[in-house]
Amino acid sequence: MQNHLVASAEPTHPLAEALLDWYDTSARTLPWRVSPAALKSGAVPDPYRVWLSEIMLQQTMVEAVKPFFARFTSLWPTIEALAAAEADDIMKAWAGLGYYSRARNLVACAKVVAELGAFPQTEAELRKLPGLGAYTAASVAAIAFGQPAAVVDGNVERVMARMLALPVPPAKAKNAIREAVAAMVPPVRPGDFAQAMMDLGATVCTPRRPACMFCPWREPCLARQRGEQDLYPVKAPKAEKPTRVGAAFVAVRRDGAILLRKRAGTGLLAGMAEVPNSDWNARQDGDTTERAAPFHARWREVGTAEHGFTHFGLTLKVYRTDGVETAKAPPGSWWSQAAEWEGEALPTVMRKAIRCAIPTAFPPKAKGKP
Ligand code: SF4
């Protein structure tokens, strides 16, 4: 395994040196992170925890990830344990975190790594694993294995756009940003450098009102020198997001159980659980009337559930029917008791639809609890 603190003849870039000094005193304490002090005392990052956290953090805030990370590492403390788990159990534990293709890739990746016997250590090899794009491969290589990889996410793009006063949106200058970061990656502590960049973007060079007086790069930063921090990063014109419509049907049995079914194995929210609903997707509306109901009953319209997907918004008209007497569920469906709903692989949009029909469903959790 790579030594994260190995001595090198190469000099450290002065900007990297300033950033690492700042990180030594200002690093965030995160459940998946080995602190700079612990690393200096010889602690070694666990590639499994690094990889798991990086997958969870894709397009998701740190605070939202924490309870999921705690749940996953307590259920499956190693990559081997995760590889041996039932895919359905992993999907259930992931429910609520969103971007469900990540969970499917998580299962596939765990199996590949368990078969290999360990995570590969280079960025190029990591890139071949399911679900690891350029960013995640670079971050795991740097943080878990001390490789000098340039780690660039949205936070880093914002910091660099301001540092360089980039005149175009970051999406149009990806290579220039990557090269500028790569030129700074230090030969010693590249993992800490990557995490320091993330922390700087998350805690100091924030999207609004950056706290430049606490920034280790305030002197060389071009945007700060010009007093134009608010002008960067330059924004790309916003693409219009369509809003799709559809209907969702919450059938409540006499004992309070509701009818659920499993979505198809491919496409949006593949393999997740849902209440019966009409056939909407990113490109087309679904039926919003009772005609799309799973069976004939007295359906009442109870409200709407709204949800934002990456490329479209969705408004579901929610219907409810009560007192269903059958014990039998239609093929491919099942009756789920209230005590089981939290454990079902229900994505957020379906939780919203159920809560619209049954306001006591999915009460907010006490803070700090998974
Ligand atoms: S000086 Fe201000 S704008 Fe520039 S990188 Fe630091 S926090 Fe961001």
PDB file of C-alpha atoms and ligand atoms in Angstrom, residues 158-160 162-163 200 204-206 209-225 228-230 232, ligand 1:
ATOM      1  CA  ARG A 158     -15.953  27.039  -8.017  1.00  0.00           C
ATOM      2  CA  VAL A 159     -12.744  27.719  -6.086  1.00  0.00           C
ATOM      3  CA  MET A 160     -10.621  27.565  -9.238  1.00  0.00           C
ATOM      4  CA  ARG A 162     -12.593  32.422  -8.620  1.00  0.00           C
ATOM      5  CA  MET A 163      -8.867  31.929  -8.194  1.00  0.00           C
ATOM      6  CA  LEU A 200     -12.189  24.990   1.223  1.00  0.00           C
ATOM      7  CA  VAL A 204     -14.865  29.051   3.005  1.00  0.00           C
ATOM      8  CA  CYS A 205     -15.234  29.543  -0.748  1.00  0.00           C
ATOM      9  CA  THR A 206     -18.956  28.866  -0.521  1.00  0.00           C
ATOM     10  CA  ARG A 209     -20.603  35.183   0.214  1.00  0.00           C
ATOM     11  CA  PRO A 210     -17.233  33.405   0.361  1.00  0.00           C
ATOM     12  CA  ALA A 211     -15.390  34.052   3.640  1.00  0.00           C
ATOM     13  CA  CYS A 212     -12.259  35.367   1.920  1.00  0.00           C
ATOM     14  CA  MET A 213     -10.701  36.676   5.124  1.00  0.00           C
ATOM     15  CA  PHE A 214     -10.260  33.069   6.308  1.00  0.00           C
ATOM     16  CA  CYS A 215      -9.002  31.780   2.956  1.00  0.00           C
ATOM     17  CA  PRO A 216      -5.401  30.589   2.654  1.00  0.00           C
ATOM     18  CA  TRP A 217      -5.467  31.734  -0.987  1.00  0.00           C
ATOM     19  CA  ARG A 218      -6.856  35.229  -0.444  1.00  0.00           C
ATOM     20  CA  GLU A 219      -3.662  36.950  -1.680  1.00  0.00           C
ATOM     21  CA  PRO A 220      -3.290  35.233  -5.077  1.00  0.00           C
ATOM     22  CA  CYS A 221      -7.044  34.910  -5.741  1.00  0.00           C
ATOM     23  CA  LEU A 222      -7.857  37.061  -8.803  1.00  0.00           C
ATOM     24  CA  ALA A 223     -11.577  37.368  -8.040  1.00  0.00           C
ATOM     25  CA  ARG A 224     -10.792  38.601  -4.507  1.00  0.00           C
ATOM     26  CA  GLN A 225      -8.151  41.026  -5.772  1.00  0.00           C
ATOM     27  CA  GLU A 228     -15.554  40.382  -7.917  1.00  0.00           C
ATOM     28  CA  GLN A 229     -16.077  37.131  -6.012  1.00  0.00           C
ATOM     29  CA  ASP A 230     -19.808  37.257  -6.747  1.00  0.00           C
ATOM     30  CA  TYR A 232     -17.541  33.855 -10.473  1.00  0.00           C
TER      31      TYR A 232
HETATM   32  S1  SF4 B   1     -10.124  34.411  -1.700  1.00  0.00           S
HETATM   33 FE1  SF4 B   1     -12.312  34.220  -1.542  1.00  0.00          FE
HETATM   34  S2  SF4 B   1     -13.058  33.905  -3.627  1.00  0.00           S
HETATM   35 FE2  SF4 B   1     -10.850  33.540  -3.628  1.00  0.00          FE
HETATM   36  S3  SF4 B   1     -10.627  31.346  -3.362  1.00  0.00           S
HETATM   37 FE3  SF4 B   1     -10.519  32.249  -1.344  1.00  0.00          FE
HETATM   38  S4  SF4 B   1     -12.620  32.248  -0.537  1.00  0.00           S
HETATM   39 FE4  SF4 B   1     -12.700  31.885  -2.760  1.00  0.00          FE
END
